[in-house]
Amino acid sequence: MFVSPSTMRAVQGKDYGDIDETIHVDDSVQYPSLEDIPIKQRKNFIIIQTHAVALACGDVRVLSGLTRELQGPPSFPYIPGGDCCGTVVEIPVEAQESRFKVGDRVAARFGHGPRDALAEFAVINTAVCAKVPEGISSEEAAALAGACPAILLAERIQRGERILIFGAGGGLGSHVCQIVRSRGASFIAGVSSATDRLLESPLSYDRAIDYTKDDPFSIKEFQNNPFDVILDLSGGCWMNLLQKGAENNYNPDMAIIKPASHGGRYLTTTPDNPIFELHTIPTAIHLFLLVPVWRSIKSRLWARSRLPAYSYAMSLPSESTHLTRIMDLADEGTLQAVIDEKGPFPFSTEGVRNAFHLQESRHPHGKVIVQVKQV
């Protein structure tokens, strides 16, 4: 029978600022308690013994303080990290009909913000939680939890379509390309500075473009046979598309993406500048609502003959079906978790800082993983 400790090992973010100055591993952090959760909500939470945590852009952004008024932790110190995998050790008495039981190995996404996971024990929301199949390691499960947006993006792709992915080798791109392939895409090209790995399994792109050497918007092969969909996972490509279109007087023979009138779509998960700064609600409304809505309307109405239909995939719904589906794809062999070769990083101050620095660089080769407990 599990006996909860009074303290645990956990990462502590003490303030906003430089990674090397603000985060460290502390051996005497208080063990979390389900009693701290309001009784009406308590049935939706469980405690896990954490095995692995996958970092995401939001982890670095929160720590930076660039969005402190809107995305900051309730107080300091706080435990960063949200996407994780671990074993269930506590279920509240209020959750008599829980989908989980003590001993289950589960993966979870963060709920209200990327925090509380980088610790030996963590409280997770069962609404964004799924059981992990036996053949998937805990590190892989954490990576797959962090890559959940891939399945929702891939489900917008139709059989036979040609796809161009920017940010092709990152934590999201390394997984979305595999799912898109399984859905019958006829041709997948990826844009990255590390092109060799894009052509290798499990990514297996048909074409890899090094953006430091070639301009994807000027490649004749793509102009002769334009793409049906652009997936922009890195940010800024819409403005490049507009600039190139203006330079060519929106000549359809020089466009690499079909216009909306011919089924062309542009999907993105990030604003033009992925390292954005937000301090007020009006700024957030402008960035995440007004700009995307304007582009969406314009590209579907008066500019539909020259621009692809713009869509901004802002966030995932707070439910577990997409996490269950991505685990099923991995279990059946359709999807393979991709973890940056520098990891998994050890659960030490130096290891966690190195993991955050890699995520901060915006050039990881797959998901950045911290191994909290070796299983």
mmCIF file of C-alpha atoms in Angstrom:
data_model
loop_
_atom_site.group_PDB
_atom_site.id
_atom_site.type_symbol
_atom_site.label_atom_id
_atom_site.label_comp_id
_atom_site.label_asym_id
_atom_site.label_seq_id
_atom_site.Cartn_x
_atom_site.Cartn_y
_atom_site.Cartn_z
ATOM 1 C CA MET A 1 0.000 0.000 0.000
ATOM 2 C CA PHE A 2 1.275 3.442 -0.960
ATOM 3 C CA VAL A 3 2.232 5.743 1.905
ATOM 4 C CA SER A 4 2.589 9.341 0.799
ATOM 5 C CA PRO A 5 5.778 11.112 1.873
ATOM 6 C CA SER A 6 5.713 14.509 3.533
ATOM 7 C CA THR A 7 8.168 15.984 1.037
ATOM 8 C CA MET A 8 9.386 15.209 -2.476
ATOM 9 C CA ARG A 9 11.962 16.200 -5.062
ATOM 10 C CA ALA A 10 10.703 18.830 -7.489
ATOM 11 C CA VAL A 11 11.835 21.577 -9.821
ATOM 12 C CA GLN A 12 11.319 25.042 -8.405
ATOM 13 C CA GLY A 13 10.894 28.126 -10.521
ATOM 14 C CA LYS A 14 11.637 30.957 -8.158
ATOM 15 C CA ASP A 15 11.008 33.920 -10.448
ATOM 16 C CA TYR A 16 10.860 35.068 -14.058
ATOM 17 C CA GLY A 17 14.117 35.436 -15.913
ATOM 18 C CA ASP A 18 17.185 33.534 -17.024
ATOM 19 C CA ILE A 19 16.883 29.739 -16.875
ATOM 20 C CA ASP A 20 20.178 29.253 -15.035
ATOM 21 C CA GLU A 21 19.135 31.702 -12.336
ATOM 22 C CA THR A 22 15.473 30.863 -11.855
ATOM 23 C CA ILE A 23 15.081 27.064 -11.777
ATOM 24 C CA HIS A 24 16.666 24.370 -9.633
ATOM 25 C CA VAL A 25 15.787 20.956 -8.193
ATOM 26 C CA ASP A 26 14.772 21.012 -4.524
ATOM 27 C CA ASP A 27 14.656 17.852 -2.361
ATOM 28 C CA SER A 28 12.239 19.214 0.237
ATOM 29 C CA VAL A 29 9.135 20.382 -1.647
ATOM 30 C CA GLN A 30 5.807 19.619 0.034
ATOM 31 C CA TYR A 31 3.955 16.568 -1.302
ATOM 32 C CA PRO A 32 0.764 17.596 -3.161
ATOM 33 C CA SER A 33 -2.609 17.019 -1.561
ATOM 34 C CA LEU A 34 -5.967 16.363 -3.182
ATOM 35 C CA GLU A 35 -7.542 18.020 -0.138
ATOM 36 C CA ASP A 36 -6.345 21.373 -1.500
ATOM 37 C CA ILE A 37 -8.723 21.008 -4.455
ATOM 38 C CA PRO A 38 -12.317 22.260 -3.963
ATOM 39 C CA ILE A 39 -14.513 19.279 -3.115
ATOM 40 C CA LYS A 40 -16.806 19.751 -6.130
ATOM 41 C CA GLN A 41 -13.819 19.478 -8.489
ATOM 42 C CA ARG A 42 -11.789 16.900 -6.566
ATOM 43 C CA LYS A 43 -13.275 13.874 -8.349
ATOM 44 C CA ASN A 44 -11.586 15.035 -11.568
ATOM 45 C CA PHE A 45 -8.043 14.794 -10.194
ATOM 46 C CA ILE A 46 -5.571 12.075 -9.253
ATOM 47 C CA ILE A 47 -1.970 11.972 -8.052
ATOM 48 C CA ILE A 48 0.715 10.169 -10.021
ATOM 49 C CA GLN A 49 4.293 9.206 -9.309
ATOM 50 C CA THR A 50 5.932 10.956 -12.220
ATOM 51 C CA HIS A 51 8.155 9.019 -14.620
ATOM 52 C CA ALA A 52 8.830 11.532 -17.406
ATOM 53 C CA VAL A 53 7.914 15.063 -18.477
ATOM 54 C CA ALA A 54 7.882 16.550 -21.988
ATOM 55 C CA LEU A 55 8.694 20.243 -22.267
ATOM 56 C CA ALA A 56 6.833 22.589 -24.603
ATOM 57 C CA CYS A 57 7.105 26.178 -25.813
ATOM 58 C CA GLY A 58 4.719 27.277 -23.076
ATOM 59 C CA ASP A 59 7.075 26.070 -20.337
ATOM 60 C CA VAL A 60 9.811 28.401 -21.552
ATOM 61 C CA ARG A 61 7.410 31.252 -22.280
ATOM 62 C CA VAL A 62 5.908 31.198 -18.772
ATOM 63 C CA LEU A 63 9.357 31.208 -17.175
ATOM 64 C CA SER A 64 10.497 34.102 -19.366
ATOM 65 C CA GLY A 65 7.859 36.445 -17.948
ATOM 66 C CA LEU A 66 6.879 37.687 -21.431
ATOM 67 C CA THR A 67 3.259 36.777 -20.683
ATOM 68 C CA ARG A 68 3.329 37.029 -16.899
ATOM 69 C CA GLU A 69 0.060 38.908 -16.456
ATOM 70 C CA LEU A 70 -1.915 36.338 -18.473
ATOM 71 C CA GLN A 71 0.029 33.066 -18.243
ATOM 72 C CA GLY A 72 2.101 33.390 -15.109
ATOM 73 C CA PRO A 73 1.892 30.959 -12.187
ATOM 74 C CA PRO A 74 -0.376 31.919 -9.255
ATOM 75 C CA SER A 75 2.686 32.399 -7.051
ATOM 76 C CA PHE A 76 6.378 31.638 -6.651
ATOM 77 C CA PRO A 77 8.041 29.262 -6.292
ATOM 78 C CA TYR A 78 6.122 27.043 -8.695
ATOM 79 C CA ILE A 79 6.717 23.659 -10.317
ATOM 80 C CA PRO A 80 7.008 23.966 -14.129
ATOM 81 C CA GLY A 81 6.164 21.323 -16.717
ATOM 82 C CA GLY A 82 2.755 19.998 -17.749
ATOM 83 C CA ASP A 83 2.828 17.101 -20.240
ATOM 84 C CA CYS A 84 3.804 13.945 -18.378
ATOM 85 C CA CYS A 85 3.572 10.217 -17.727
ATOM 86 C CA GLY A 86 3.466 8.345 -14.425
ATOM 87 C CA THR A 87 1.782 5.744 -12.241
ATOM 88 C CA VAL A 88 -1.431 6.500 -10.334
ATOM 89 C CA VAL A 89 -0.836 6.473 -6.571
ATOM 90 C CA GLU A 90 -3.914 8.305 -5.226
ATOM 91 C CA ILE A 91 -7.531 8.574 -6.315
ATOM 92 C CA PRO A 92 -9.937 10.730 -4.261
ATOM 93 C CA VAL A 93 -12.839 9.059 -2.510
ATOM 94 C CA GLU A 94 -15.142 11.396 -4.444
ATOM 95 C CA ALA A 95 -14.111 9.667 -7.717
ATOM 96 C CA GLN A 96 -16.009 6.413 -7.204
ATOM 97 C CA GLU A 97 -16.512 5.983 -10.956
ATOM 98 C CA SER A 98 -13.025 6.946 -12.057
ATOM 99 C CA ARG A 99 -11.682 5.510 -15.327
ATOM 100 C CA PHE A 100 -8.407 4.859 -13.533
ATOM 101 C CA LYS A 101 -7.195 2.796 -10.612
ATOM 102 C CA VAL A 102 -4.095 2.877 -8.422
ATOM 103 C CA GLY A 103 -1.215 1.304 -10.327
ATOM 104 C CA ASP A 104 -2.347 2.398 -13.798
ATOM 105 C CA ARG A 105 0.329 4.014 -15.931
ATOM 106 C CA VAL A 106 -1.136 7.134 -17.491
ATOM 107 C CA ALA A 107 -0.120 10.081 -19.637
ATOM 108 C CA ALA A 108 -1.558 13.567 -19.198
ATOM 109 C CA ARG A 109 -1.529 16.980 -20.746
ATOM 110 C CA PHE A 110 -1.477 20.159 -18.725
ATOM 111 C CA GLY A 111 -4.834 21.683 -17.909
ATOM 112 C CA HIS A 112 -4.906 25.360 -16.945
ATOM 113 C CA GLY A 113 -1.211 25.966 -17.545
ATOM 114 C CA PRO A 114 2.104 24.138 -17.997
ATOM 115 C CA ARG A 115 2.936 23.531 -14.347
ATOM 116 C CA ASP A 116 3.116 21.015 -11.472
ATOM 117 C CA ALA A 117 4.556 18.047 -13.451
ATOM 118 C CA LEU A 118 8.326 18.324 -12.926
ATOM 119 C CA ALA A 119 8.225 16.610 -9.553
ATOM 120 C CA GLU A 120 8.359 13.117 -8.101
ATOM 121 C CA PHE A 121 4.579 13.325 -7.587
ATOM 122 C CA ALA A 122 2.043 15.438 -9.458
ATOM 123 C CA VAL A 123 -1.673 16.191 -9.404
ATOM 124 C CA ILE A 124 -3.189 15.715 -12.863
ATOM 125 C CA ASN A 125 -6.627 16.313 -14.340
ATOM 126 C CA THR A 126 -8.318 13.116 -15.533
ATOM 127 C CA ALA A 127 -10.135 15.084 -18.248
ATOM 128 C CA VAL A 128 -6.833 15.294 -20.159
ATOM 129 C CA CYS A 129 -5.477 11.884 -19.174
ATOM 130 C CA ALA A 130 -5.276 8.438 -20.823
ATOM 131 C CA LYS A 131 -3.869 5.004 -20.019
ATOM 132 C CA VAL A 132 -0.547 4.112 -21.622
ATOM 133 C CA PRO A 133 -0.323 0.850 -23.617
ATOM 134 C CA GLU A 134 2.260 -1.639 -22.358
ATOM 135 C CA GLY A 135 4.522 -1.394 -25.403
ATOM 136 C CA ILE A 136 5.104 2.343 -25.001
ATOM 137 C CA SER A 137 7.792 3.617 -22.613
ATOM 138 C CA SER A 138 7.020 6.377 -20.132
ATOM 139 C CA GLU A 139 9.356 8.755 -21.971
ATOM 140 C CA GLU A 140 7.569 8.006 -25.241
ATOM 141 C CA ALA A 141 4.178 8.458 -23.581
ATOM 142 C CA ALA A 142 5.152 11.897 -22.261
ATOM 143 C CA ALA A 143 6.362 12.864 -25.737
ATOM 144 C CA LEU A 144 3.096 11.700 -27.298
ATOM 145 C CA ALA A 145 1.072 13.649 -24.716
ATOM 146 C CA GLY A 146 3.007 16.765 -25.673
ATOM 147 C CA ALA A 147 2.430 16.077 -29.372
ATOM 148 C CA CYS A 148 -1.364 15.795 -29.106
ATOM 149 C CA PRO A 149 -2.051 18.796 -31.389
ATOM 150 C CA ALA A 150 -0.570 16.684 -34.201
ATOM 151 C CA ILE A 151 -3.616 14.447 -34.380
ATOM 152 C CA LEU A 152 -6.083 17.341 -34.624
ATOM 153 C CA LEU A 153 -4.019 19.017 -37.349
ATOM 154 C CA ALA A 154 -3.600 15.767 -39.284
ATOM 155 C CA GLU A 155 -7.329 15.103 -39.214
ATOM 156 C CA ARG A 156 -7.816 18.183 -41.389
ATOM 157 C CA ILE A 157 -5.807 16.560 -44.178
ATOM 158 C CA GLN A 158 -7.572 14.639 -46.931
ATOM 159 C CA ARG A 159 -6.342 11.594 -48.832
ATOM 160 C CA GLY A 160 -4.182 12.414 -51.859
ATOM 161 C CA GLU A 161 -3.253 15.944 -50.770
ATOM 162 C CA ARG A 162 0.205 17.480 -51.008
ATOM 163 C CA ILE A 163 1.461 18.954 -47.711
ATOM 164 C CA LEU A 164 4.273 21.390 -46.868
ATOM 165 C CA ILE A 165 5.297 21.535 -43.186
ATOM 166 C CA PHE A 166 7.358 24.359 -41.672
ATOM 167 C CA GLY A 167 8.997 23.398 -38.375
ATOM 168 C CA ALA A 168 9.071 19.884 -39.790
ATOM 169 C CA GLY A 169 11.538 18.324 -37.362
ATOM 170 C CA GLY A 170 10.379 19.801 -34.069
ATOM 171 C CA GLY A 171 8.314 18.284 -31.309
ATOM 172 C CA LEU A 172 5.058 18.690 -33.239
ATOM 173 C CA GLY A 173 6.299 18.368 -36.815
ATOM 174 C CA SER A 174 8.078 15.065 -36.100
ATOM 175 C CA HIS A 175 4.722 13.526 -35.180
ATOM 176 C CA VAL A 176 2.212 15.270 -37.442
ATOM 177 C CA CYS A 177 4.084 14.109 -40.561
ATOM 178 C CA GLN A 178 3.657 10.479 -39.534
ATOM 179 C CA ILE A 179 -0.088 10.830 -38.937
ATOM 180 C CA VAL A 180 -0.575 12.787 -42.153
ATOM 181 C CA ARG A 181 1.174 9.980 -44.025
ATOM 182 C CA SER A 182 -1.142 7.395 -42.455
ATOM 183 C CA ARG A 183 -4.152 9.431 -43.594
ATOM 184 C CA GLY A 184 -3.102 9.110 -47.224
ATOM 185 C CA ALA A 185 -1.232 12.329 -48.060
ATOM 186 C CA SER A 186 0.349 11.831 -51.476
ATOM 187 C CA PHE A 187 3.420 14.017 -50.913
ATOM 188 C CA ILE A 188 4.899 15.553 -47.752
ATOM 189 C CA ALA A 189 7.705 18.117 -47.824
ATOM 190 C CA GLY A 190 9.376 19.454 -44.698
ATOM 191 C CA VAL A 191 11.252 22.678 -44.013
ATOM 192 C CA SER A 192 14.011 22.549 -41.401
ATOM 193 C CA SER A 193 17.698 23.318 -40.883
ATOM 194 C CA ALA A 194 18.373 19.617 -40.148
ATOM 195 C CA THR A 195 17.206 18.039 -43.385
ATOM 196 C CA ASP A 196 18.947 14.646 -43.206
ATOM 197 C CA ARG A 197 16.804 13.350 -40.350
ATOM 198 C CA LEU A 198 13.605 14.444 -42.120
ATOM 199 C CA LEU A 199 14.242 11.844 -44.810
ATOM 200 C CA GLU A 200 14.912 9.065 -42.312
ATOM 201 C CA SER A 201 12.396 6.834 -40.528
ATOM 202 C CA PRO A 202 10.087 7.437 -38.755
ATOM 203 C CA LEU A 203 9.648 10.929 -40.245
ATOM 204 C CA SER A 204 10.184 9.797 -43.864
ATOM 205 C CA TYR A 205 9.416 13.066 -45.637
ATOM 206 C CA ASP A 206 9.351 12.904 -49.436
ATOM 207 C CA ARG A 207 11.367 16.104 -49.714
ATOM 208 C CA ALA A 208 13.403 18.126 -47.196
ATOM 209 C CA ILE A 209 14.240 21.806 -47.669
ATOM 210 C CA ASP A 210 16.964 23.577 -45.704
ATOM 211 C CA TYR A 211 15.574 27.084 -45.217
ATOM 212 C CA THR A 212 19.094 28.419 -44.550
ATOM 213 C CA LYS A 213 20.013 27.536 -48.150
ATOM 214 C CA ASP A 214 16.779 27.583 -50.172
ATOM 215 C CA ASP A 215 13.631 29.683 -50.166
ATOM 216 C CA PRO A 216 10.701 27.236 -50.124
ATOM 217 C CA PHE A 217 8.451 29.867 -51.737
ATOM 218 C CA SER A 218 10.696 30.087 -54.815
ATOM 219 C CA ILE A 219 11.234 26.409 -55.611
ATOM 220 C CA LYS A 220 10.135 25.815 -59.219
ATOM 221 C CA GLU A 221 9.055 22.235 -58.539
ATOM 222 C CA PHE A 222 6.519 23.484 -55.990
ATOM 223 C CA GLN A 223 5.283 26.266 -58.269
ATOM 224 C CA ASN A 224 4.647 23.740 -61.041
ATOM 225 C CA ASN A 225 2.762 21.450 -58.662
ATOM 226 C CA PRO A 226 1.481 23.570 -55.747
ATOM 227 C CA PHE A 227 0.585 22.211 -52.328
ATOM 228 C CA ASP A 228 -2.929 21.719 -51.036
ATOM 229 C CA VAL A 229 -1.986 22.555 -47.444
ATOM 230 C CA ILE A 230 0.750 24.442 -45.606
ATOM 231 C CA LEU A 231 1.213 23.548 -41.940
ATOM 232 C CA ASP A 232 3.107 26.370 -40.271
ATOM 233 C CA LEU A 233 4.417 25.085 -36.941
ATOM 234 C CA SER A 234 7.293 27.580 -36.677
ATOM 235 C CA GLY A 235 5.565 30.931 -37.197
ATOM 236 C CA GLY A 236 5.972 33.799 -39.645
ATOM 237 C CA CYS A 237 5.272 31.929 -42.870
ATOM 238 C CA TRP A 238 2.025 33.763 -43.623
ATOM 239 C CA MET A 239 3.856 37.074 -43.903
ATOM 240 C CA ASN A 240 6.477 35.432 -46.130
ATOM 241 C CA LEU A 241 3.682 34.052 -48.288
ATOM 242 C CA LEU A 242 2.129 37.513 -48.637
ATOM 243 C CA GLN A 243 5.489 39.127 -49.410
ATOM 244 C CA LYS A 244 6.352 36.577 -52.079
ATOM 245 C CA GLY A 245 2.868 36.894 -53.573
ATOM 246 C CA ALA A 246 3.181 40.675 -53.788
ATOM 247 C CA GLU A 247 6.614 40.378 -55.426
ATOM 248 C CA ASN A 248 5.119 38.103 -58.084
ATOM 249 C CA ASN A 249 1.934 40.192 -58.484
ATOM 250 C CA TYR A 250 0.072 37.137 -57.174
ATOM 251 C CA ASN A 251 0.795 35.275 -60.382
ATOM 252 C CA PRO A 252 -0.839 31.844 -59.803
ATOM 253 C CA ASP A 253 1.916 30.173 -61.835
ATOM 254 C CA MET A 254 4.468 31.291 -59.206
ATOM 255 C CA ALA A 255 2.529 30.273 -56.082
ATOM 256 C CA ILE A 256 3.551 27.138 -54.168
ATOM 257 C CA ILE A 257 0.138 26.764 -52.472
ATOM 258 C CA LYS A 258 -3.268 26.530 -54.113
ATOM 259 C CA PRO A 259 -5.659 29.418 -53.434
ATOM 260 C CA ALA A 260 -8.769 28.904 -51.316
ATOM 261 C CA SER A 261 -10.885 28.832 -54.477
ATOM 262 C CA HIS A 262 -9.047 25.605 -55.405
ATOM 263 C CA GLY A 263 -9.083 24.079 -51.915
ATOM 264 C CA GLY A 264 -5.787 25.497 -50.643
ATOM 265 C CA ARG A 265 -5.477 25.824 -46.850
ATOM 266 C CA TYR A 266 -2.952 27.358 -44.483
ATOM 267 C CA LEU A 267 -2.975 25.979 -40.916
ATOM 268 C CA THR A 268 -0.853 27.392 -38.119
ATOM 269 C CA THR A 269 -0.445 26.861 -34.389
ATOM 270 C CA THR A 270 1.452 30.035 -33.581
ATOM 271 C CA PRO A 271 1.387 33.814 -34.169
ATOM 272 C CA ASP A 272 3.766 35.359 -36.721
ATOM 273 C CA ASN A 273 6.364 35.812 -34.000
ATOM 274 C CA PRO A 274 6.449 32.635 -31.900
ATOM 275 C CA ILE A 275 8.328 34.467 -29.131
ATOM 276 C CA PHE A 276 5.501 36.849 -28.393
ATOM 277 C CA GLU A 277 4.982 39.200 -25.469
ATOM 278 C CA LEU A 278 1.581 39.723 -23.840
ATOM 279 C CA HIS A 279 0.742 41.884 -20.850
ATOM 280 C CA THR A 280 -2.873 42.968 -21.368
ATOM 281 C CA ILE A 281 -6.145 41.348 -22.413
ATOM 282 C CA PRO A 282 -6.640 43.778 -25.358
ATOM 283 C CA THR A 283 -3.224 42.759 -26.727
ATOM 284 C CA ALA A 284 -4.141 39.106 -26.402
ATOM 285 C CA ILE A 285 -7.500 39.667 -28.141
ATOM 286 C CA HIS A 286 -5.729 41.419 -31.016
ATOM 287 C CA LEU A 287 -3.073 38.713 -31.391
ATOM 288 C CA PHE A 288 -5.199 35.588 -30.932
ATOM 289 C CA LEU A 289 -8.618 36.723 -32.155
ATOM 290 C CA LEU A 290 -8.716 39.838 -34.343
ATOM 291 C CA VAL A 291 -5.706 39.046 -36.547
ATOM 292 C CA PRO A 292 -6.649 35.387 -37.169
ATOM 293 C CA VAL A 293 -10.332 36.241 -37.798
ATOM 294 C CA TRP A 294 -9.392 39.012 -40.237
ATOM 295 C CA ARG A 295 -7.036 36.705 -42.147
ATOM 296 C CA SER A 296 -9.601 33.915 -42.140
ATOM 297 C CA ILE A 297 -12.343 36.146 -43.576
ATOM 298 C CA LYS A 298 -10.125 37.866 -46.133
ATOM 299 C CA SER A 299 -8.622 34.618 -47.438
ATOM 300 C CA ARG A 300 -12.073 33.021 -47.815
ATOM 301 C CA LEU A 301 -13.850 35.973 -49.462
ATOM 302 C CA TRP A 302 -12.261 38.678 -51.606
ATOM 303 C CA ALA A 303 -8.747 37.144 -51.634
ATOM 304 C CA ARG A 304 -9.856 33.527 -52.107
ATOM 305 C CA SER A 305 -8.593 33.451 -55.708
ATOM 306 C CA ARG A 306 -5.026 34.277 -54.656
ATOM 307 C CA LEU A 307 -4.565 33.160 -51.023
ATOM 308 C CA PRO A 308 -5.107 29.836 -49.234
ATOM 309 C CA ALA A 309 -7.804 29.718 -46.543
ATOM 310 C CA TYR A 310 -6.149 30.765 -43.276
ATOM 311 C CA SER A 311 -6.910 28.885 -40.035
ATOM 312 C CA TYR A 312 -5.351 29.351 -36.615
ATOM 313 C CA ALA A 313 -5.491 26.265 -34.390
ATOM 314 C CA MET A 314 -5.288 28.067 -31.073
ATOM 315 C CA SER A 315 -5.676 25.315 -28.469
ATOM 316 C CA LEU A 316 -6.791 21.779 -27.712
ATOM 317 C CA PRO A 317 -10.147 21.037 -26.121
ATOM 318 C CA SER A 318 -9.965 19.959 -22.479
ATOM 319 C CA GLU A 319 -10.865 16.311 -23.033
ATOM 320 C CA SER A 320 -9.000 13.037 -23.336
ATOM 321 C CA THR A 321 -10.169 11.540 -26.628
ATOM 322 C CA HIS A 322 -7.310 13.024 -28.691
ATOM 323 C CA LEU A 323 -4.790 11.701 -26.157
ATOM 324 C CA THR A 324 -6.381 8.258 -26.296
ATOM 325 C CA ARG A 325 -6.311 8.335 -30.095
ATOM 326 C CA ILE A 326 -2.641 9.268 -30.260
ATOM 327 C CA MET A 327 -1.804 6.440 -27.841
ATOM 328 C CA ASP A 328 -3.796 4.039 -30.008
ATOM 329 C CA LEU A 329 -1.863 5.126 -33.112
ATOM 330 C CA ALA A 330 1.414 4.496 -31.308
ATOM 331 C CA ASP A 331 0.213 1.153 -29.983
ATOM 332 C CA GLU A 332 -0.717 -0.074 -33.461
ATOM 333 C CA GLY A 333 2.614 1.078 -34.910
ATOM 334 C CA THR A 334 1.255 3.907 -37.060
ATOM 335 C CA LEU A 335 2.997 6.559 -34.947
ATOM 336 C CA GLN A 336 6.407 6.463 -33.282
ATOM 337 C CA ALA A 337 7.304 8.892 -30.508
ATOM 338 C CA VAL A 338 10.253 11.117 -31.468
ATOM 339 C CA ILE A 339 12.510 12.286 -28.632
ATOM 340 C CA ASP A 340 15.439 14.651 -29.110
ATOM 341 C CA GLU A 341 18.647 12.631 -29.125
ATOM 342 C CA LYS A 342 20.187 14.802 -26.387
ATOM 343 C CA GLY A 343 17.654 13.400 -23.927
ATOM 344 C CA PRO A 344 16.046 12.130 -21.892
ATOM 345 C CA PHE A 345 17.639 14.629 -19.520
ATOM 346 C CA PRO A 346 18.362 13.630 -15.906
ATOM 347 C CA PHE A 347 16.236 14.942 -13.066
ATOM 348 C CA SER A 348 18.919 17.231 -11.654
ATOM 349 C CA THR A 349 19.363 20.985 -11.631
ATOM 350 C CA GLU A 350 21.867 20.800 -14.480
ATOM 351 C CA GLY A 351 19.784 18.303 -16.442
ATOM 352 C CA VAL A 352 16.572 20.308 -16.171
ATOM 353 C CA ARG A 353 18.325 23.550 -17.088
ATOM 354 C CA ASN A 354 19.884 21.904 -20.140
ATOM 355 C CA ALA A 355 16.455 20.626 -21.187
ATOM 356 C CA PHE A 356 14.955 24.108 -20.873
ATOM 357 C CA HIS A 357 17.814 25.626 -22.851
ATOM 358 C CA LEU A 358 17.223 23.141 -25.668
ATOM 359 C CA GLN A 359 13.507 23.939 -25.700
ATOM 360 C CA GLU A 360 14.322 27.650 -25.599
ATOM 361 C CA SER A 361 16.512 27.299 -28.714
ATOM 362 C CA ARG A 362 13.405 26.389 -30.757
ATOM 363 C CA HIS A 363 15.470 23.750 -32.576
ATOM 364 C CA PRO A 364 14.867 20.461 -30.765
ATOM 365 C CA HIS A 365 14.770 17.308 -32.885
ATOM 366 C CA GLY A 366 11.507 15.976 -31.517
ATOM 367 C CA LYS A 367 10.205 16.375 -27.975
ATOM 368 C CA VAL A 368 12.482 17.424 -25.104
ATOM 369 C CA ILE A 369 12.107 14.908 -22.262
ATOM 370 C CA VAL A 370 13.156 14.987 -18.604
ATOM 371 C CA GLN A 371 13.306 11.556 -16.974
ATOM 372 C CA VAL A 372 12.034 11.984 -13.418
ATOM 373 C CA LYS A 373 12.060 8.292 -12.465
ATOM 374 C CA GLN A 374 13.635 5.393 -14.324
ATOM 375 C CA VAL A 375 11.128 2.585 -14.804
#
